[in-house]
PDB file of C-alpha atoms in Angstrom:
ATOM      1  CA  GLN Q1150      90.999  47.905  77.167  1.00  0.00           C
ATOM      2  CA  SER Q1151      92.531  44.447  76.585  1.00  0.00           C
ATOM      3  CA  ALA Q1152      96.065  43.638  77.609  1.00  0.00           C
ATOM      4  CA  LEU Q1153      98.761  43.551  74.964  1.00  0.00           C
ATOM      5  CA  THR Q1154      99.784  40.027  73.933  1.00  0.00           C
ATOM      6  CA  GLN Q1155     103.225  38.738  74.896  1.00  0.00           C
ATOM      7  CA  PRO Q1156     104.616  35.191  74.936  1.00  0.00           C
ATOM      8  CA  ALA Q1157     104.405  33.763  78.448  1.00  0.00           C
ATOM      9  CA  SER Q1158     108.024  32.688  78.444  1.00  0.00           C
ATOM     10  CA  VAL Q1159     111.242  32.749  76.444  1.00  0.00           C
ATOM     11  CA  SER Q1160     114.652  31.304  77.184  1.00  0.00           C
ATOM     12  CA  GLY Q1161     118.197  31.549  75.964  1.00  0.00           C
ATOM     13  CA  SER Q1162     121.738  30.679  76.890  1.00  0.00           C
ATOM     14  CA  PRO Q1163     124.310  33.209  78.067  1.00  0.00           C
ATOM     15  CA  GLY Q1164     125.666  35.182  75.153  1.00  0.00           C
ATOM     16  CA  GLN Q1165     122.704  34.467  72.905  1.00  0.00           C
ATOM     17  CA  SER Q1166     120.038  36.922  71.742  1.00  0.00           C
ATOM     18  CA  ILE Q1167     116.309  36.684  72.314  1.00  0.00           C
ATOM     19  CA  THR Q1168     113.349  38.703  71.088  1.00  0.00           C
ATOM     20  CA  ILE Q1169     110.071  39.272  72.892  1.00  0.00           C
ATOM     21  CA  SER Q1170     107.057  40.299  70.850  1.00  0.00           C
ATOM     22  CA  CYS Q1171     104.169  42.477  72.004  1.00  0.00           C
ATOM     23  CA  THR Q1172     101.012  42.638  69.908  1.00  0.00           C
ATOM     24  CA  GLY Q1173      98.355  45.278  70.321  1.00  0.00           C
ATOM     25  CA  THR Q1174      95.775  46.996  68.166  1.00  0.00           C
ATOM     26  CA  SER Q1175      95.259  50.098  66.071  1.00  0.00           C
ATOM     27  CA  SER Q1176      94.027  51.847  69.239  1.00  0.00           C
ATOM     28  CA  ASP Q1177      97.277  51.457  71.139  1.00  0.00           C
ATOM     29  CA  ILE Q1178     100.561  50.275  69.616  1.00  0.00           C
ATOM     30  CA  GLY Q1179      99.417  51.008  66.093  1.00  0.00           C
ATOM     31  CA  ALA Q1180      98.178  54.495  66.958  1.00  0.00           C
ATOM     32  CA  TYR Q1181     101.098  55.956  68.894  1.00  0.00           C
ATOM     33  CA  ASN Q1182     104.880  55.763  69.070  1.00  0.00           C
ATOM     34  CA  TYR Q1183     104.637  55.501  72.845  1.00  0.00           C
ATOM     35  CA  VAL Q1184     105.659  51.922  73.538  1.00  0.00           C
ATOM     36  CA  SER Q1185     107.814  51.314  76.591  1.00  0.00           C
ATOM     37  CA  TRP Q1186     109.391  48.200  78.051  1.00  0.00           C
ATOM     38  CA  TYR Q1187     110.023  47.349  81.692  1.00  0.00           C
ATOM     39  CA  GLN Q1188     112.196  44.775  83.427  1.00  0.00           C
ATOM     40  CA  HIS Q1189     110.781  43.356  86.634  1.00  0.00           C
ATOM     41  CA  HIS Q1190     112.764  41.235  89.028  1.00  0.00           C
ATOM     42  CA  PRO Q1191     110.273  39.713  91.493  1.00  0.00           C
ATOM     43  CA  GLY Q1192     110.211  41.600  94.759  1.00  0.00           C
ATOM     44  CA  LYS Q1193     111.730  44.718  93.233  1.00  0.00           C
ATOM     45  CA  ALA Q1194     110.375  47.802  91.551  1.00  0.00           C
ATOM     46  CA  PRO Q1195     109.964  47.533  87.775  1.00  0.00           C
ATOM     47  CA  LYS Q1196     112.676  49.337  85.824  1.00  0.00           C
ATOM     48  CA  ILE Q1197     112.269  51.120  82.524  1.00  0.00           C
ATOM     49  CA  LEU Q1198     114.377  49.756  79.661  1.00  0.00           C
ATOM     50  CA  ILE Q1199     112.921  51.424  76.578  1.00  0.00           C
ATOM     51  CA  TYR Q1200     110.584  54.345  75.906  1.00  0.00           C
ATOM     52  CA  ASP Q1201     109.091  55.921  72.788  1.00  0.00           C
ATOM     53  CA  VAL Q1202     109.401  52.570  70.948  1.00  0.00           C
ATOM     54  CA  SER Q1203     113.195  52.419  70.763  1.00  0.00           C
ATOM     55  CA  GLN Q1204     114.800  54.982  73.062  1.00  0.00           C
ATOM     56  CA  ARG Q1205     117.060  53.826  75.885  1.00  0.00           C
ATOM     57  CA  PRO Q1206     117.227  55.893  79.063  1.00  0.00           C
ATOM     58  CA  SER Q1207     120.702  56.772  80.236  1.00  0.00           C
ATOM     59  CA  GLY Q1208     122.216  53.939  82.230  1.00  0.00           C
ATOM     60  CA  VAL Q1209     120.417  51.154  80.374  1.00  0.00           C
ATOM     61  CA  SER Q1210     122.727  48.751  78.569  1.00  0.00           C
ATOM     62  CA  ASN Q1211     122.860  48.917  74.781  1.00  0.00           C
ATOM     63  CA  ARG Q1212     122.265  45.162  74.823  1.00  0.00           C
ATOM     64  CA  PHE Q1213     118.592  46.135  75.020  1.00  0.00           C
ATOM     65  CA  SER Q1214     116.995  47.334  71.791  1.00  0.00           C
ATOM     66  CA  ALA Q1215     113.431  47.611  70.552  1.00  0.00           C
ATOM     67  CA  ALA Q1216     111.331  48.379  67.501  1.00  0.00           C
ATOM     68  CA  LYS Q1217     107.761  48.577  66.280  1.00  0.00           C
ATOM     69  CA  SER Q1218     105.929  47.612  63.113  1.00  0.00           C
ATOM     70  CA  ASP Q1219     102.224  48.301  62.705  1.00  0.00           C
ATOM     71  CA  ASN Q1220     100.488  46.881  65.800  1.00  0.00           C
ATOM     72  CA  THR Q1221     103.455  44.850  67.076  1.00  0.00           C
ATOM     73  CA  ALA Q1222     106.432  45.942  69.137  1.00  0.00           C
ATOM     74  CA  SER Q1223     109.480  43.872  69.999  1.00  0.00           C
ATOM     75  CA  LEU Q1224     112.301  43.894  72.516  1.00  0.00           C
ATOM     76  CA  THR Q1225     115.633  42.264  71.735  1.00  0.00           C
ATOM     77  CA  ILE Q1226     118.200  41.411  74.355  1.00  0.00           C
ATOM     78  CA  SER Q1227     121.611  40.548  72.969  1.00  0.00           C
ATOM     79  CA  GLY Q1228     124.520  38.928  74.778  1.00  0.00           C
ATOM     80  CA  LEU Q1229     122.253  37.383  77.409  1.00  0.00           C
ATOM     81  CA  GLN Q1230     123.582  37.540  80.946  1.00  0.00           C
ATOM     82  CA  PRO Q1231     122.361  35.670  84.027  1.00  0.00           C
ATOM     83  CA  GLU Q1232     121.120  38.910  85.581  1.00  0.00           C
ATOM     84  CA  ASP Q1233     118.768  39.405  82.635  1.00  0.00           C
ATOM     85  CA  GLU Q1234     116.566  36.644  84.023  1.00  0.00           C
ATOM     86  CA  ALA Q1235     113.383  38.537  84.952  1.00  0.00           C
ATOM     87  CA  ASP Q1236     109.875  39.326  83.792  1.00  0.00           C
ATOM     88  CA  TYR Q1237     109.538  41.776  80.910  1.00  0.00           C
ATOM     89  CA  TYR Q1238     106.493  43.914  80.193  1.00  0.00           C
ATOM     90  CA  CYS Q1239     105.590  46.043  77.221  1.00  0.00           C
ATOM     91  CA  CYS Q1240     103.306  49.031  77.677  1.00  0.00           C
ATOM     92  CA  SER Q1241     101.553  51.341  75.263  1.00  0.00           C
ATOM     93  CA  TYR Q1242      99.709  54.605  75.539  1.00  0.00           C
ATOM     94  CA  ALA Q1243      96.179  54.061  74.261  1.00  0.00           C
ATOM     95  CA  ARG Q1244      93.191  56.052  73.060  1.00  0.00           C
ATOM     96  CA  GLY Q1245      91.227  57.648  75.859  1.00  0.00           C
ATOM     97  CA  VAL Q1246      94.325  58.812  77.723  1.00  0.00           C
ATOM     98  CA  THR Q1247      94.965  55.390  79.171  1.00  0.00           C
ATOM     99  CA  TRP Q1248      97.830  52.934  79.283  1.00  0.00           C
ATOM    100  CA  VAL Q1249      97.824  49.208  78.619  1.00  0.00           C
ATOM    101  CA  PHE Q1250     100.423  46.634  79.616  1.00  0.00           C
ATOM    102  CA  GLY Q1251     101.277  43.294  78.121  1.00  0.00           C
ATOM    103  CA  GLY Q1252     100.722  40.133  80.109  1.00  0.00           C
ATOM    104  CA  GLY Q1253     104.436  39.799  80.759  1.00  0.00           C
ATOM    105  CA  THR Q1254     107.146  37.436  79.516  1.00  0.00           C
ATOM    106  CA  LYS Q1255     109.316  35.387  81.846  1.00  0.00           C
ATOM    107  CA  LEU Q1256     112.890  35.223  80.557  1.00  0.00           C
ATOM    108  CA  THR Q1257     114.939  32.244  81.664  1.00  0.00           C
ATOM    109  CA  VAL Q1258     118.683  32.307  81.101  1.00  0.00           C
ATOM    110  CA  LEU Q1259     119.701  28.673  80.792  1.00  0.00           C
TER     111      LEU Q1259
ATOM    112  CA  GLU A 789     117.881  60.967  93.602  1.00  0.00           C
ATOM    113  CA  VAL A 790     114.289  60.748  92.415  1.00  0.00           C
ATOM    114  CA  GLN A 791     112.433  58.213  94.569  1.00  0.00           C
ATOM    115  CA  LEU A 792     108.933  56.995  95.234  1.00  0.00           C
ATOM    116  CA  VAL A 793     108.523  55.329  98.627  1.00  0.00           C
ATOM    117  CA  GLN A 794     105.327  53.444  99.330  1.00  0.00           C
ATOM    118  CA  SER A 795     103.625  52.512 102.567  1.00  0.00           C
ATOM    119  CA  GLY A 796     104.068  49.035 103.976  1.00  0.00           C
ATOM    120  CA  ALA A 797     102.216  45.770 103.486  1.00  0.00           C
ATOM    121  CA  VAL A 798      98.744  45.576 104.917  1.00  0.00           C
ATOM    122  CA  VAL A 799      96.208  42.861 105.768  1.00  0.00           C
ATOM    123  CA  LYS A 800      92.536  43.787 105.740  1.00  0.00           C
ATOM    124  CA  LYS A 801      89.156  42.113 105.781  1.00  0.00           C
ATOM    125  CA  THR A 802      86.547  42.148 103.054  1.00  0.00           C
ATOM    126  CA  GLY A 803      84.392  45.251 103.279  1.00  0.00           C
ATOM    127  CA  GLU A 804      86.978  47.358 105.101  1.00  0.00           C
ATOM    128  CA  SER A 805      88.418  50.597 103.789  1.00  0.00           C
ATOM    129  CA  LEU A 806      92.077  51.181 102.975  1.00  0.00           C
ATOM    130  CA  ARG A 807      94.420  53.958 101.930  1.00  0.00           C
ATOM    131  CA  ILE A 808      97.948  53.272 100.736  1.00  0.00           C
ATOM    132  CA  SER A 809     100.473  55.998 100.023  1.00  0.00           C
ATOM    133  CA  CYS A 810     103.328  56.905  97.706  1.00  0.00           C
ATOM    134  CA  TYR A 811     105.789  59.620  98.776  1.00  0.00           C
ATOM    135  CA  GLY A 812     107.819  61.349  96.110  1.00  0.00           C
ATOM    136  CA  SER A 813     111.216  62.882  96.814  1.00  0.00           C
ATOM    137  CA  GLY A 814     114.087  64.357  94.846  1.00  0.00           C
ATOM    138  CA  TYR A 815     111.893  66.273  92.395  1.00  0.00           C
ATOM    139  CA  ASN A 816     109.067  68.812  92.183  1.00  0.00           C
ATOM    140  CA  PHE A 817     106.100  66.576  93.021  1.00  0.00           C
ATOM    141  CA  THR A 818     103.525  68.782  91.288  1.00  0.00           C
ATOM    142  CA  ASN A 819     105.311  68.691  87.935  1.00  0.00           C
ATOM    143  CA  TYR A 820     104.700  65.023  87.168  1.00  0.00           C
ATOM    144  CA  LEU A 821     101.671  62.770  86.857  1.00  0.00           C
ATOM    145  CA  ILE A 822     101.472  59.717  89.116  1.00  0.00           C
ATOM    146  CA  SER A 823      99.926  56.413  88.077  1.00  0.00           C
ATOM    147  CA  TRP A 824      98.988  53.353  90.083  1.00  0.00           C
ATOM    148  CA  VAL A 825      99.650  49.888  88.644  1.00  0.00           C
ATOM    149  CA  ARG A 826      98.544  46.618  90.160  1.00  0.00           C
ATOM    150  CA  GLN A 827      99.809  43.067  89.900  1.00  0.00           C
ATOM    151  CA  MET A 828      97.348  40.434  91.017  1.00  0.00           C
ATOM    152  CA  PRO A 829      98.789  37.122  92.267  1.00  0.00           C
ATOM    153  CA  GLY A 830     100.378  35.252  89.378  1.00  0.00           C
ATOM    154  CA  LYS A 831      99.336  37.889  86.863  1.00  0.00           C
ATOM    155  CA  GLY A 832     100.928  40.712  84.916  1.00  0.00           C
ATOM    156  CA  LEU A 833     100.930  44.446  85.426  1.00  0.00           C
ATOM    157  CA  GLU A 834      97.687  46.381  84.980  1.00  0.00           C
ATOM    158  CA  TRP A 835      97.382  50.160  84.777  1.00  0.00           C
ATOM    159  CA  MET A 836      94.729  51.368  87.227  1.00  0.00           C
ATOM    160  CA  GLY A 837      94.639  55.103  86.828  1.00  0.00           C
ATOM    161  CA  ARG A 838      96.573  58.320  87.113  1.00  0.00           C
ATOM    162  CA  ILE A 839      96.390  61.725  88.732  1.00  0.00           C
ATOM    163  CA  ASP A 840      97.717  65.155  87.874  1.00  0.00           C
ATOM    164  CA  PRO A 841      98.973  66.662  91.159  1.00  0.00           C
ATOM    165  CA  THR A 842      98.509  70.160  89.755  1.00  0.00           C
ATOM    166  CA  ASP A 843      94.720  69.975  89.717  1.00  0.00           C
ATOM    167  CA  SER A 844      93.958  66.457  91.042  1.00  0.00           C
ATOM    168  CA  PHE A 845      92.429  65.525  87.690  1.00  0.00           C
ATOM    169  CA  THR A 846      92.144  61.765  87.553  1.00  0.00           C
ATOM    170  CA  LYS A 847      91.673  59.142  84.853  1.00  0.00           C
ATOM    171  CA  TYR A 848      90.865  55.498  85.630  1.00  0.00           C
ATOM    172  CA  THR A 849      90.778  52.304  83.671  1.00  0.00           C
ATOM    173  CA  THR A 850      87.145  51.503  82.910  1.00  0.00           C
ATOM    174  CA  SER A 851      86.956  48.308  84.985  1.00  0.00           C
ATOM    175  CA  LEU A 852      88.025  50.055  88.199  1.00  0.00           C
ATOM    176  CA  GLN A 853      86.055  53.284  87.851  1.00  0.00           C
ATOM    177  CA  GLY A 854      84.107  53.812  91.055  1.00  0.00           C
ATOM    178  CA  HIS A 855      85.900  51.066  92.991  1.00  0.00           C
ATOM    179  CA  VAL A 856      89.093  52.964  93.800  1.00  0.00           C
ATOM    180  CA  THR A 857      89.998  56.609  94.202  1.00  0.00           C
ATOM    181  CA  ILE A 858      93.353  58.220  93.491  1.00  0.00           C
ATOM    182  CA  ALA A 859      94.177  61.375  95.416  1.00  0.00           C
ATOM    183  CA  VAL A 860      97.170  63.575  96.261  1.00  0.00           C
ATOM    184  CA  ASP A 861      98.356  65.794  99.067  1.00  0.00           C
ATOM    185  CA  THR A 862     100.794  68.119  97.336  1.00  0.00           C
ATOM    186  CA  SER A 863     101.915  69.665 100.631  1.00  0.00           C
ATOM    187  CA  ALA A 864     103.156  66.223 101.624  1.00  0.00           C
ATOM    188  CA  ALA A 865     104.344  65.216  98.135  1.00  0.00           C
ATOM    189  CA  THR A 866     102.215  62.102  98.498  1.00  0.00           C
ATOM    190  CA  ALA A 867      99.765  60.248  96.295  1.00  0.00           C
ATOM    191  CA  PHE A 868      97.156  57.864  97.627  1.00  0.00           C
ATOM    192  CA  LEU A 869      95.190  54.869  96.408  1.00  0.00           C
ATOM    193  CA  ILE A 870      91.930  54.538  98.334  1.00  0.00           C
ATOM    194  CA  TRP A 871      89.319  51.836  98.656  1.00  0.00           C
ATOM    195  CA  ASN A 872      86.034  52.424 100.497  1.00  0.00           C
ATOM    196  CA  ARG A 873      85.094  48.765 100.455  1.00  0.00           C
ATOM    197  CA  LEU A 874      87.660  46.057  99.792  1.00  0.00           C
ATOM    198  CA  THR A 875      86.864  42.742  98.122  1.00  0.00           C
ATOM    199  CA  ASP A 876      88.869  39.512  97.984  1.00  0.00           C
ATOM    200  CA  SER A 877      89.877  40.321  94.412  1.00  0.00           C
ATOM    201  CA  ASP A 878      91.739  43.433  95.588  1.00  0.00           C
ATOM    202  CA  SER A 879      94.554  41.297  96.992  1.00  0.00           C
ATOM    203  CA  GLY A 880      97.765  41.975  95.126  1.00  0.00           C
ATOM    204  CA  MET A 881     100.847  44.130  94.796  1.00  0.00           C
ATOM    205  CA  TYR A 882     100.302  47.793  94.060  1.00  0.00           C
ATOM    206  CA  TYR A 883     102.911  50.074  92.544  1.00  0.00           C
ATOM    207  CA  CYS A 884     102.946  53.806  92.065  1.00  0.00           C
ATOM    208  CA  ALA A 885     104.978  55.229  89.205  1.00  0.00           C
ATOM    209  CA  ARG A 886     105.907  58.719  88.109  1.00  0.00           C
ATOM    210  CA  HIS A 887     105.228  59.722  84.528  1.00  0.00           C
ATOM    211  CA  ARG A 888     108.344  60.934  82.739  1.00  0.00           C
ATOM    212  CA  ASP A 889     107.533  63.098  79.716  1.00  0.00           C
ATOM    213  CA  ALA A 890     103.901  62.306  80.604  1.00  0.00           C
ATOM    214  CA  ILE A 891     104.143  58.933  78.870  1.00  0.00           C
ATOM    215  CA  ARG A 892     106.747  56.581  80.378  1.00  0.00           C
ATOM    216  CA  PHE A 893     106.780  55.324  83.955  1.00  0.00           C
ATOM    217  CA  ASP A 894     110.026  56.222  85.701  1.00  0.00           C
ATOM    218  CA  PRO A 895     110.724  55.611  88.505  1.00  0.00           C
ATOM    219  CA  TRP A 896     108.456  53.165  90.285  1.00  0.00           C
ATOM    220  CA  GLY A 897     107.780  52.721  93.966  1.00  0.00           C
ATOM    221  CA  GLN A 898     108.859  49.540  95.686  1.00  0.00           C
ATOM    222  CA  GLY A 899     105.310  48.215  95.845  1.00  0.00           C
ATOM    223  CA  THR A 900     102.705  47.707  98.581  1.00  0.00           C
ATOM    224  CA  LEU A 901     101.330  44.232  99.182  1.00  0.00           C
ATOM    225  CA  VAL A 902      97.633  44.245 100.002  1.00  0.00           C
ATOM    226  CA  THR A 903      96.052  41.084 101.369  1.00  0.00           C
ATOM    227  CA  VAL A 904      92.294  40.945 101.732  1.00  0.00           C
ATOM    228  CA  SER A 905      90.584  38.021 103.368  1.00  0.00           C
ATOM    229  CA  SER A 906      87.124  37.281 104.598  1.00  0.00           C
TER     230      SER A 906
END
């Protein structure tokens, strides 16, 4: 199972919006509405931001939103804040009862 | 509060065996799957495998099948990741994560750093 494809890095200034893409295949993202996104500050436990493509768990800011089209999912962060600087990973359930992560995107808040 | 607490960092030599643990608290441990996820140095997250504490049924990613074993002790609310023979390429950070609604990972443990050297 190959990793999902994410840009290695994105950047934005405080207050701006950025979007991170996540491209998979018809065996993972394209087959199921089970895409999730995780925020990972180095040295800490990853934290879930989005599940089931676009659902936000309670306690997650509405500045985080996500969507999916065919084999590509995307995460948008609006109103960038300094504390948003972290690594972001997409994840999809895949055929064979497995899960596949993206390679991760490093967000820099300028 | 639902928490997963992992065992501490460890340094081992190539060829040695290792077991790291993940203790779940604040919820009924047997009701939720547990997965292990690794992060090799400078790399992204990689799903390794998962276990159903109810019956210890496991599923592994193809590349790791036979190299690691995932187990549970339900009486201790603890999941384990086990190596019989470590290699240099096993060095990395290892996270356990609870499956919520069987699909999403929430919460995660704090991670266990494994360093393997020859």
